[in-house]
């Protein structure tokens, strides 16, 4: 049973300045240069507490400094805790591919439960990020960034309730990095009951934040006060702004023999033909792959000094995508699965991650090959939401980096203190 509750969020006070300069992305997309740029916007920027992704051992006092920043901002009135519990509804407006979109996300406190029943994961995790997030959680006793999860609203009950909530003026409006945001507090008892009741018997699908969720389970196991709940943002599967973009794969450090075996497997499983796209035009190759991929598995292939190719299945070993197929069959048509289990693992063995760079930007994937940093780049389409729901709903975990949910949820809109007073 899903227990998703309103909570007393900590938010930036007006004295802190415009939220435009205070929010930041989640840690796993913050590089050290980006961290410095965020702090240039404001010394109170959320990145002081969220921190950037680790590149090597943690610096001394990394976590205590973040905890001290939280205490200082609370003491100085830069941050303040709301007096009463609420759900917090965030509208994100953004553009991609020349298309204007908006997505609605509902923040609340989700009671933790073991993965696999009411909360369904879609990928495996690594130890390093969990150690980093656990150390931060222990020091600061707070959730700084929300976990993104998806839910079904087949009857439209939540959609109607949240639409009514946005009828009034927002509590805050702000913009950052080309995106516009509006935030509403949902506190009406009827709306709160509708939300909690409609979600009680649903399943939640982890979209972004697997490491943080598993870290929260460990933290809860340490028997700490306030550790039973984790800050979570919920987006409906049928939200028009739900966008699942791909990660591209760039092969690196393969021997001549390994490349020959990879080419042999590609020739066995696929038919190759020119993509018809000019060199360096990643957006055009993306469009070709997405168009051809509407009814079949498709790979775009980029090699140094050669025209880009598109690959389609040569036989029925790779099934055509069909929503009527059982999930165990559907997953075999997912490009990330095909690449990992039918190409990379047979070529590189279980050490295949050492030879694969996962890149979200197609232009960068192409550039890596042209610079000689990669031997071949694979372009794939974004995973359809219905396939994601079917496969993950059946308890099947997808390969690492099968999805890039865009845009990322910002950190700093709401903070959840793990002190048992929420």
Tab-separated table of C-alpha atoms in Angstrom:
chain	number	residue	atom	x	y	z
A	1	UNK	CA	0.000	0.000	0.000
A	2	UNK	CA	1.422	3.376	-1.045
A	3	UNK	CA	1.587	5.893	1.809
A	4	UNK	CA	2.249	9.282	0.205
A	5	UNK	CA	1.737	12.163	2.613
A	6	UNK	CA	1.844	15.950	2.756
A	7	UNK	CA	4.779	17.284	4.761
A	8	UNK	CA	6.220	20.509	6.158
A	9	UNK	CA	8.792	21.462	3.573
A	10	UNK	CA	11.759	23.703	4.117
A	11	UNK	CA	11.837	26.339	1.365
A	12	UNK	CA	13.874	29.367	0.474
A	13	UNK	CA	12.600	32.547	2.110
A	14	UNK	CA	12.070	35.721	0.104
A	15	UNK	CA	15.185	37.210	1.716
A	16	UNK	CA	17.318	34.594	-0.025
A	17	UNK	CA	16.687	36.225	-3.394
A	18	UNK	CA	15.046	34.943	-6.583
A	19	UNK	CA	14.593	31.197	-6.804
A	20	UNK	CA	16.033	31.462	-10.308
A	21	UNK	CA	19.472	31.752	-8.695
A	22	UNK	CA	18.916	29.261	-5.883
A	23	UNK	CA	17.783	25.956	-7.428
A	24	UNK	CA	20.161	23.446	-8.987
A	25	UNK	CA	19.975	20.120	-10.840
A	26	UNK	CA	20.340	16.808	-8.978
A	27	UNK	CA	23.892	15.872	-8.034
A	28	UNK	CA	24.446	13.295	-10.775
A	29	UNK	CA	24.374	15.928	-13.524
A	30	UNK	CA	26.471	18.555	-11.703
A	31	UNK	CA	30.129	18.711	-12.743
A	32	UNK	CA	32.709	20.707	-10.750
A	33	UNK	CA	32.619	23.575	-13.304
A	34	UNK	CA	28.822	23.585	-13.134
A	35	UNK	CA	29.012	23.686	-9.340
A	36	UNK	CA	31.186	26.795	-9.490
A	37	UNK	CA	28.797	28.413	-11.947
A	38	UNK	CA	25.824	27.757	-9.672
A	39	UNK	CA	27.607	29.300	-6.685
A	40	UNK	CA	28.392	32.345	-8.837
A	41	UNK	CA	24.634	32.851	-9.142
A	42	UNK	CA	24.220	32.932	-5.373
A	43	UNK	CA	26.292	31.853	-2.348
A	44	UNK	CA	23.051	30.307	-1.069
A	45	UNK	CA	22.533	28.136	-4.147
A	46	UNK	CA	21.228	24.668	-3.358
A	47	UNK	CA	24.405	23.108	-4.709
A	48	UNK	CA	26.099	23.961	-1.379
A	49	UNK	CA	23.962	21.221	0.155
A	50	UNK	CA	23.187	18.985	-2.830
A	51	UNK	CA	26.873	18.832	-3.852
A	52	UNK	CA	28.255	17.782	-7.227
A	53	UNK	CA	28.799	14.228	-8.381
A	54	UNK	CA	31.989	12.771	-6.950
A	55	UNK	CA	35.014	12.365	-9.197
A	56	UNK	CA	37.409	10.466	-6.991
A	57	UNK	CA	37.599	10.348	-3.168
A	58	UNK	CA	35.435	12.856	-1.279
A	59	UNK	CA	37.235	16.041	-0.176
A	60	UNK	CA	37.683	16.568	3.583
A	61	UNK	CA	34.627	17.998	5.328
A	62	UNK	CA	32.516	17.550	2.166
A	63	UNK	CA	29.453	16.357	4.043
A	64	UNK	CA	29.854	18.357	7.232
A	65	UNK	CA	30.150	21.521	5.156
A	66	UNK	CA	26.841	20.731	3.482
A	67	UNK	CA	25.198	20.079	6.838
A	68	UNK	CA	26.660	23.298	8.238
A	69	UNK	CA	25.288	25.228	5.260
A	70	UNK	CA	21.809	23.868	5.987
A	71	UNK	CA	22.017	24.793	9.668
A	72	UNK	CA	23.351	28.250	8.863
A	73	UNK	CA	20.663	29.007	6.283
A	74	UNK	CA	17.932	27.891	8.670
A	75	UNK	CA	19.388	29.972	11.483
A	76	UNK	CA	19.806	33.060	9.292
A	77	UNK	CA	16.312	32.854	7.805
A	78	UNK	CA	17.533	32.064	4.294
A	79	UNK	CA	15.543	28.835	4.609
A	80	UNK	CA	12.315	28.450	6.571
A	81	UNK	CA	10.034	25.532	7.349
A	82	UNK	CA	6.375	25.777	6.437
A	83	UNK	CA	3.997	25.903	9.390
A	84	UNK	CA	1.579	23.255	8.090
A	85	UNK	CA	1.929	20.114	5.958
A	86	UNK	CA	1.176	20.318	2.241
A	87	UNK	CA	1.642	18.604	-1.049
A	88	UNK	CA	3.636	20.795	-3.432
A	89	UNK	CA	2.665	20.834	-7.101
A	90	UNK	CA	5.379	21.939	-9.530
A	91	UNK	CA	4.696	22.862	-13.145
A	92	UNK	CA	7.712	22.754	-15.441
A	93	UNK	CA	7.523	24.419	-18.846
A	94	UNK	CA	10.316	23.595	-21.259
A	95	UNK	CA	11.119	23.207	-24.932
A	96	UNK	CA	12.775	20.326	-26.731
A	97	UNK	CA	13.103	19.694	-30.425
A	98	UNK	CA	11.285	22.935	-31.090
A	99	UNK	CA	8.209	21.739	-29.180
A	100	UNK	CA	6.895	23.547	-26.097
A	101	UNK	CA	5.883	21.181	-23.281
A	102	UNK	CA	4.790	21.266	-19.671
A	103	UNK	CA	4.927	18.625	-16.984
A	104	UNK	CA	3.318	18.505	-13.538
A	105	UNK	CA	5.015	16.879	-10.568
A	106	UNK	CA	3.554	16.444	-7.084
A	107	UNK	CA	6.010	16.500	-4.179
A	108	UNK	CA	5.246	14.681	-0.955
A	109	UNK	CA	6.750	12.344	1.629
A	110	UNK	CA	6.633	8.672	0.622
A	111	UNK	CA	6.788	5.970	3.274
A	112	UNK	CA	9.743	3.744	2.453
A	113	UNK	CA	9.188	0.114	1.610
A	114	UNK	CA	11.416	-2.554	0.155
A	115	UNK	CA	11.681	-2.419	-3.606
A	116	UNK	CA	9.614	-4.803	-5.653
A	117	UNK	CA	6.065	-4.534	-4.318
A	118	UNK	CA	4.469	-1.092	-4.185
A	119	UNK	CA	7.652	0.622	-5.397
A	120	UNK	CA	9.164	-0.817	-8.570
A	121	UNK	CA	12.773	-0.126	-9.668
A	122	UNK	CA	13.866	-0.225	-13.279
A	123	UNK	CA	17.642	-0.437	-13.052
A	124	UNK	CA	20.417	-1.666	-10.805
A	125	UNK	CA	22.660	0.617	-8.767
A	126	UNK	CA	26.355	1.094	-8.022
A	127	UNK	CA	27.998	1.253	-4.613
A	128	UNK	CA	29.869	4.551	-5.015
A	129	UNK	CA	26.911	6.930	-5.415
A	130	UNK	CA	25.068	5.234	-2.541
A	131	UNK	CA	28.041	5.673	-0.218
A	132	UNK	CA	28.213	9.353	-1.171
A	133	UNK	CA	24.492	10.018	-0.664
A	134	UNK	CA	24.426	8.061	2.610
A	135	UNK	CA	27.293	10.110	4.027
A	136	UNK	CA	25.435	13.299	3.067
A	137	UNK	CA	22.179	12.053	4.578
A	138	UNK	CA	23.880	11.094	7.832
A	139	UNK	CA	25.517	14.503	8.155
A	140	UNK	CA	22.596	16.712	7.114
A	141	UNK	CA	19.609	14.542	8.100
A	142	UNK	CA	17.655	15.846	5.123
A	143	UNK	CA	16.489	15.002	1.606
A	144	UNK	CA	17.718	17.752	-0.692
A	145	UNK	CA	16.560	16.358	-4.025
A	146	UNK	CA	13.342	14.456	-4.766
A	147	UNK	CA	13.186	10.983	-6.198
A	148	UNK	CA	11.159	10.981	-9.423
A	149	UNK	CA	8.497	8.284	-9.641
A	150	UNK	CA	5.687	7.575	-12.093
A	151	UNK	CA	2.129	6.543	-11.309
A	152	UNK	CA	-1.019	5.547	-13.164
A	153	UNK	CA	-4.099	7.743	-13.019
A	154	UNK	CA	-6.388	5.685	-15.234
A	155	UNK	CA	-9.587	7.249	-13.904
A	156	UNK	CA	-8.158	10.765	-13.970
A	157	UNK	CA	-8.981	11.321	-10.300
A	158	UNK	CA	-5.642	12.882	-9.409
A	159	UNK	CA	-5.516	14.845	-12.631
A	160	UNK	CA	-8.797	16.559	-11.843
A	161	UNK	CA	-7.829	17.288	-8.252
A	162	UNK	CA	-4.503	18.785	-9.259
A	163	UNK	CA	-6.079	20.791	-12.054
A	164	UNK	CA	-8.338	22.407	-9.473
A	165	UNK	CA	-5.308	23.140	-7.303
A	166	UNK	CA	-3.688	25.150	-10.109
A	167	UNK	CA	-6.792	27.290	-10.636
A	168	UNK	CA	-5.531	29.796	-8.076
A	169	UNK	CA	-2.346	31.868	-8.231
A	170	UNK	CA	0.901	29.978	-7.573
A	171	UNK	CA	2.865	30.433	-4.377
A	172	UNK	CA	6.021	30.957	-6.429
A	173	UNK	CA	7.095	31.466	-10.029
A	174	UNK	CA	10.678	31.338	-11.240
A	175	UNK	CA	12.867	30.387	-14.183
A	176	UNK	CA	16.282	28.828	-14.685
A	177	UNK	CA	18.268	27.457	-17.598
A	178	UNK	CA	15.509	28.014	-20.115
A	179	UNK	CA	12.757	26.396	-18.030
A	180	UNK	CA	9.828	28.160	-16.350
A	181	UNK	CA	8.395	26.927	-13.060
A	182	UNK	CA	5.303	27.547	-10.963
A	183	UNK	CA	4.623	26.056	-7.517
A	184	UNK	CA	1.299	25.561	-5.726
A	185	UNK	CA	0.651	24.300	-2.192
A	186	UNK	CA	-2.095	21.691	-1.951
A	187	UNK	CA	-3.534	21.852	1.571
A	188	UNK	CA	-7.299	21.682	1.132
A	189	UNK	CA	-8.402	18.636	3.193
A	190	UNK	CA	-10.603	17.328	0.393
A	191	UNK	CA	-7.780	17.519	-2.164
A	192	UNK	CA	-5.321	15.931	0.272
A	193	UNK	CA	-7.717	13.036	0.901
A	194	UNK	CA	-8.257	12.597	-2.840
A	195	UNK	CA	-4.555	12.393	-3.544
A	196	UNK	CA	-3.687	9.999	-0.735
A	197	UNK	CA	-6.737	7.826	-1.395
A	198	UNK	CA	-6.194	7.575	-5.141
A	199	UNK	CA	-2.564	6.505	-4.706
A	200	UNK	CA	-3.080	4.022	-1.893
A	201	UNK	CA	-3.661	1.003	-4.131
A	202	UNK	CA	-1.385	2.040	-6.990
A	203	UNK	CA	2.180	1.025	-7.727
A	204	UNK	CA	4.932	3.591	-8.098
A	205	UNK	CA	7.677	3.205	-10.694
A	206	UNK	CA	11.101	4.642	-9.866
A	207	UNK	CA	12.139	6.819	-12.806
A	208	UNK	CA	15.109	8.775	-11.455
A	209	UNK	CA	16.757	8.360	-8.062
A	210	UNK	CA	17.398	4.643	-7.539
A	211	UNK	CA	20.597	5.333	-5.612
A	212	UNK	CA	18.875	7.827	-3.328
A	213	UNK	CA	15.969	5.466	-2.643
A	214	UNK	CA	18.233	2.540	-1.748
A	215	UNK	CA	20.331	4.901	0.380
A	216	UNK	CA	17.179	5.939	2.254
A	217	UNK	CA	16.440	2.290	2.990
A	218	UNK	CA	19.909	1.913	4.514
A	219	UNK	CA	19.457	5.110	6.507
A	220	UNK	CA	16.109	3.864	7.810
A	221	UNK	CA	17.791	0.637	8.862
A	222	UNK	CA	20.042	2.642	11.142
A	223	UNK	CA	16.930	3.349	13.258
A	224	UNK	CA	17.060	7.111	12.953
A	225	UNK	CA	14.132	9.398	13.802
A	226	UNK	CA	12.223	10.640	10.780
A	227	UNK	CA	13.803	8.084	8.489
A	228	UNK	CA	10.600	6.292	7.445
A	229	UNK	CA	9.787	8.736	4.648
A	230	UNK	CA	11.656	10.078	1.628
A	231	UNK	CA	11.071	13.181	-0.492
A	232	UNK	CA	9.404	12.067	-3.720
A	233	UNK	CA	8.016	13.750	-6.818
A	234	UNK	CA	5.230	11.963	-8.691
A	235	UNK	CA	4.460	12.359	-12.395
A	236	UNK	CA	1.556	10.611	-14.127
A	237	UNK	CA	2.288	8.211	-16.978
A	238	UNK	CA	-0.240	10.084	-19.110
A	239	UNK	CA	1.195	13.539	-18.383
A	240	UNK	CA	1.714	15.126	-21.836
A	241	UNK	CA	5.057	16.454	-20.661
A	242	UNK	CA	6.481	13.059	-19.693
A	243	UNK	CA	9.509	12.646	-21.927
A	244	UNK	CA	11.893	9.691	-21.872
A	245	UNK	CA	15.037	10.444	-23.839
A	246	UNK	CA	17.845	8.002	-24.636
A	247	UNK	CA	21.399	7.527	-23.533
A	248	UNK	CA	23.787	6.848	-26.410
A	249	UNK	CA	26.507	4.209	-26.136
A	250	UNK	CA	30.084	4.912	-27.188
A	251	UNK	CA	32.462	1.934	-27.398
A	252	UNK	CA	35.952	2.672	-26.079
A	253	UNK	CA	39.195	0.754	-25.685
A	254	UNK	CA	38.147	-2.294	-27.692
A	255	UNK	CA	40.903	-4.434	-29.170
A	256	UNK	CA	41.047	-5.244	-32.865
A	257	UNK	CA	39.731	-8.719	-32.119
A	258	UNK	CA	36.864	-7.360	-30.030
A	259	UNK	CA	35.871	-4.895	-32.736
A	260	UNK	CA	35.912	-7.716	-35.287
A	261	UNK	CA	33.607	-9.780	-33.079
A	262	UNK	CA	31.294	-6.798	-32.572
A	263	UNK	CA	31.089	-6.280	-36.336
A	264	UNK	CA	30.392	-9.986	-36.813
A	265	UNK	CA	27.466	-9.867	-34.381
A	266	UNK	CA	26.107	-6.694	-35.946
A	267	UNK	CA	26.159	-8.358	-39.369
A	268	UNK	CA	24.347	-11.396	-37.993
A	269	UNK	CA	21.563	-9.549	-36.173
A	270	UNK	CA	21.114	-6.504	-38.408
A	271	UNK	CA	20.850	-5.192	-41.932
A	272	UNK	CA	22.789	-1.961	-42.419
A	273	UNK	CA	22.062	0.899	-44.817
A	274	UNK	CA	23.099	4.554	-45.072
A	275	UNK	CA	21.165	6.925	-42.846
A	276	UNK	CA	21.223	9.687	-45.446
A	277	UNK	CA	22.217	12.233	-42.788
A	278	UNK	CA	25.136	14.681	-43.217
A	279	UNK	CA	28.255	14.161	-41.092
A	280	UNK	CA	27.948	15.614	-37.605
A	281	UNK	CA	24.189	16.164	-37.814
A	282	UNK	CA	23.171	14.317	-34.655
A	283	UNK	CA	19.646	15.761	-34.591
A	284	UNK	CA	18.936	14.428	-38.075
A	285	UNK	CA	20.253	10.977	-37.184
A	286	UNK	CA	18.100	11.079	-34.037
A	287	UNK	CA	15.060	11.857	-36.166
A	288	UNK	CA	15.767	8.998	-38.587
A	289	UNK	CA	16.240	6.518	-35.724
A	290	UNK	CA	13.062	7.712	-33.981
A	291	UNK	CA	11.008	7.505	-37.182
A	292	UNK	CA	12.203	4.057	-38.207
A	293	UNK	CA	11.994	2.897	-34.608
A	294	UNK	CA	8.244	3.403	-34.308
A	295	UNK	CA	7.624	-0.218	-35.238
A	296	UNK	CA	10.961	-1.968	-34.842
A	297	UNK	CA	14.301	-2.010	-33.090
A	298	UNK	CA	16.695	0.444	-34.732
A	299	UNK	CA	20.310	1.442	-34.096
A	300	UNK	CA	22.125	4.424	-35.558
A	301	UNK	CA	25.844	3.761	-35.965
A	302	UNK	CA	28.585	6.393	-36.172
A	303	UNK	CA	32.214	5.591	-36.997
A	304	UNK	CA	35.080	7.943	-37.644
A	305	UNK	CA	35.293	9.122	-41.249
A	306	UNK	CA	32.296	7.084	-42.431
A	307	UNK	CA	28.697	8.027	-43.228
A	308	UNK	CA	26.291	7.227	-40.410
A	309	UNK	CA	24.380	3.971	-40.853
A	310	UNK	CA	21.038	2.711	-39.581
A	311	UNK	CA	20.608	-0.916	-38.559
A	312	UNK	CA	17.331	-2.865	-38.547
A	313	UNK	CA	16.811	-6.509	-37.543
A	314	UNK	CA	17.874	-9.094	-40.112
A	315	UNK	CA	15.822	-11.893	-38.590
A	316	UNK	CA	13.165	-12.575	-35.966
A	317	UNK	CA	15.628	-13.150	-33.123
A	318	UNK	CA	14.952	-9.532	-32.150
A	319	UNK	CA	11.148	-9.313	-31.942
A	320	UNK	CA	9.086	-6.458	-33.278
A	321	UNK	CA	7.741	-4.270	-30.465
A	322	UNK	CA	4.215	-5.384	-29.627
A	323	UNK	CA	2.283	-4.189	-26.548
A	324	UNK	CA	0.340	-7.458	-26.616
A	325	UNK	CA	3.487	-9.507	-26.068
A	326	UNK	CA	4.444	-10.570	-22.549
A	327	UNK	CA	6.954	-8.194	-20.902
A	328	UNK	CA	9.689	-10.835	-21.153
A	329	UNK	CA	9.363	-10.577	-24.932
A	330	UNK	CA	8.914	-6.819	-25.062
A	331	UNK	CA	12.192	-6.183	-23.250
A	332	UNK	CA	14.071	-8.066	-26.000
A	333	UNK	CA	13.100	-5.334	-28.464
A	334	UNK	CA	14.483	-2.519	-26.279
A	335	UNK	CA	17.644	-1.173	-27.890
A	336	UNK	CA	19.505	-0.838	-24.582
A	337	UNK	CA	18.820	-4.517	-23.877
A	338	UNK	CA	19.895	-5.597	-27.367
A	339	UNK	CA	23.127	-3.640	-27.121
A	340	UNK	CA	24.012	-4.906	-23.656
A	341	UNK	CA	22.951	-8.536	-23.779
A	342	UNK	CA	23.366	-9.412	-27.451
A	343	UNK	CA	26.406	-7.321	-28.350
A	344	UNK	CA	28.442	-5.876	-25.491
A	345	UNK	CA	28.330	-8.781	-23.061
A	346	UNK	CA	29.241	-11.398	-25.711
A	347	UNK	CA	32.136	-9.206	-26.905
A	348	UNK	CA	33.522	-7.851	-23.624
A	349	UNK	CA	32.139	-10.266	-21.021
A	350	UNK	CA	30.954	-9.001	-17.660
A	351	UNK	CA	33.534	-6.214	-17.858
A	352	UNK	CA	31.590	-4.543	-20.663
A	353	UNK	CA	30.936	-1.369	-18.560
A	354	UNK	CA	34.681	-0.655	-18.742
A	355	UNK	CA	34.327	-0.267	-22.511
A	356	UNK	CA	31.096	1.728	-22.718
A	357	UNK	CA	30.562	5.455	-22.184
A	358	UNK	CA	26.945	6.471	-21.635
A	359	UNK	CA	26.298	9.881	-23.172
A	360	UNK	CA	23.026	11.781	-23.074
A	361	UNK	CA	23.938	14.273	-25.794
A	362	UNK	CA	24.014	12.884	-29.334
A	363	UNK	CA	26.297	15.615	-30.623
A	364	UNK	CA	28.821	14.758	-27.905
A	365	UNK	CA	28.600	11.044	-28.773
A	366	UNK	CA	29.434	11.886	-32.392
A	367	UNK	CA	32.227	14.230	-31.340
A	368	UNK	CA	33.808	11.560	-29.145
A	369	UNK	CA	34.110	9.266	-32.170
A	370	UNK	CA	35.491	12.029	-34.380
A	371	UNK	CA	38.063	12.952	-31.701
A	372	UNK	CA	39.150	9.333	-31.462
A	373	UNK	CA	37.865	8.974	-27.885
A	374	UNK	CA	35.434	6.295	-29.045
A	375	UNK	CA	35.492	3.692	-31.797
A	376	UNK	CA	31.782	3.563	-32.533
A	377	UNK	CA	28.698	5.372	-31.207
A	378	UNK	CA	25.232	3.833	-31.098
A	379	UNK	CA	22.177	6.057	-31.367
A	380	UNK	CA	18.881	4.719	-29.992
A	381	UNK	CA	15.380	6.090	-29.606
A	382	UNK	CA	13.805	7.022	-26.300
A	383	UNK	CA	12.051	4.184	-24.498
A	384	UNK	CA	8.262	4.377	-25.001
A	385	UNK	CA	6.406	4.938	-21.726
A	386	UNK	CA	4.048	1.994	-22.321
A	387	UNK	CA	6.993	-0.369	-22.778
A	388	UNK	CA	8.625	1.031	-19.635
A	389	UNK	CA	5.423	0.466	-17.650
A	390	UNK	CA	4.903	-3.079	-18.947
A	391	UNK	CA	8.473	-4.257	-18.462
A	392	UNK	CA	9.124	-2.606	-15.105
A	393	UNK	CA	5.649	-3.530	-13.887
A	394	UNK	CA	6.559	-7.177	-14.445
A	395	UNK	CA	9.565	-6.823	-12.156
A	396	UNK	CA	12.145	-6.784	-14.966
A	397	UNK	CA	15.087	-4.455	-14.529
A	398	UNK	CA	16.320	-2.677	-17.614
A	399	UNK	CA	20.009	-2.227	-18.460
A	400	UNK	CA	21.799	0.668	-16.847
A	401	UNK	CA	21.129	4.030	-18.505
A	402	UNK	CA	18.103	2.836	-20.472
A	403	UNK	CA	16.238	6.061	-19.747
A	404	UNK	CA	16.871	9.769	-19.366
A	405	UNK	CA	13.779	11.405	-17.940
A	406	UNK	CA	13.804	14.963	-19.207
A	407	UNK	CA	13.855	17.509	-17.738
A	408	UNK	CA	15.449	16.656	-14.428
A	409	UNK	CA	13.578	17.693	-11.304
A	410	UNK	CA	15.317	20.679	-9.699
A	411	UNK	CA	16.760	20.510	-6.223
A	412	UNK	CA	15.949	23.332	-3.818
A	413	UNK	CA	12.252	23.819	-4.482
A	414	UNK	CA	11.392	21.830	-1.352
A	415	UNK	CA	13.612	20.160	1.267
A	416	UNK	CA	12.510	17.375	3.592
A	417	UNK	CA	14.066	17.332	7.083
A	418	UNK	CA	14.526	13.853	8.527
A	419	UNK	CA	13.792	14.865	12.113
A	420	UNK	CA	10.421	13.244	12.681
A	421	UNK	CA	8.639	16.606	12.817
A	422	UNK	CA	7.328	16.734	9.252
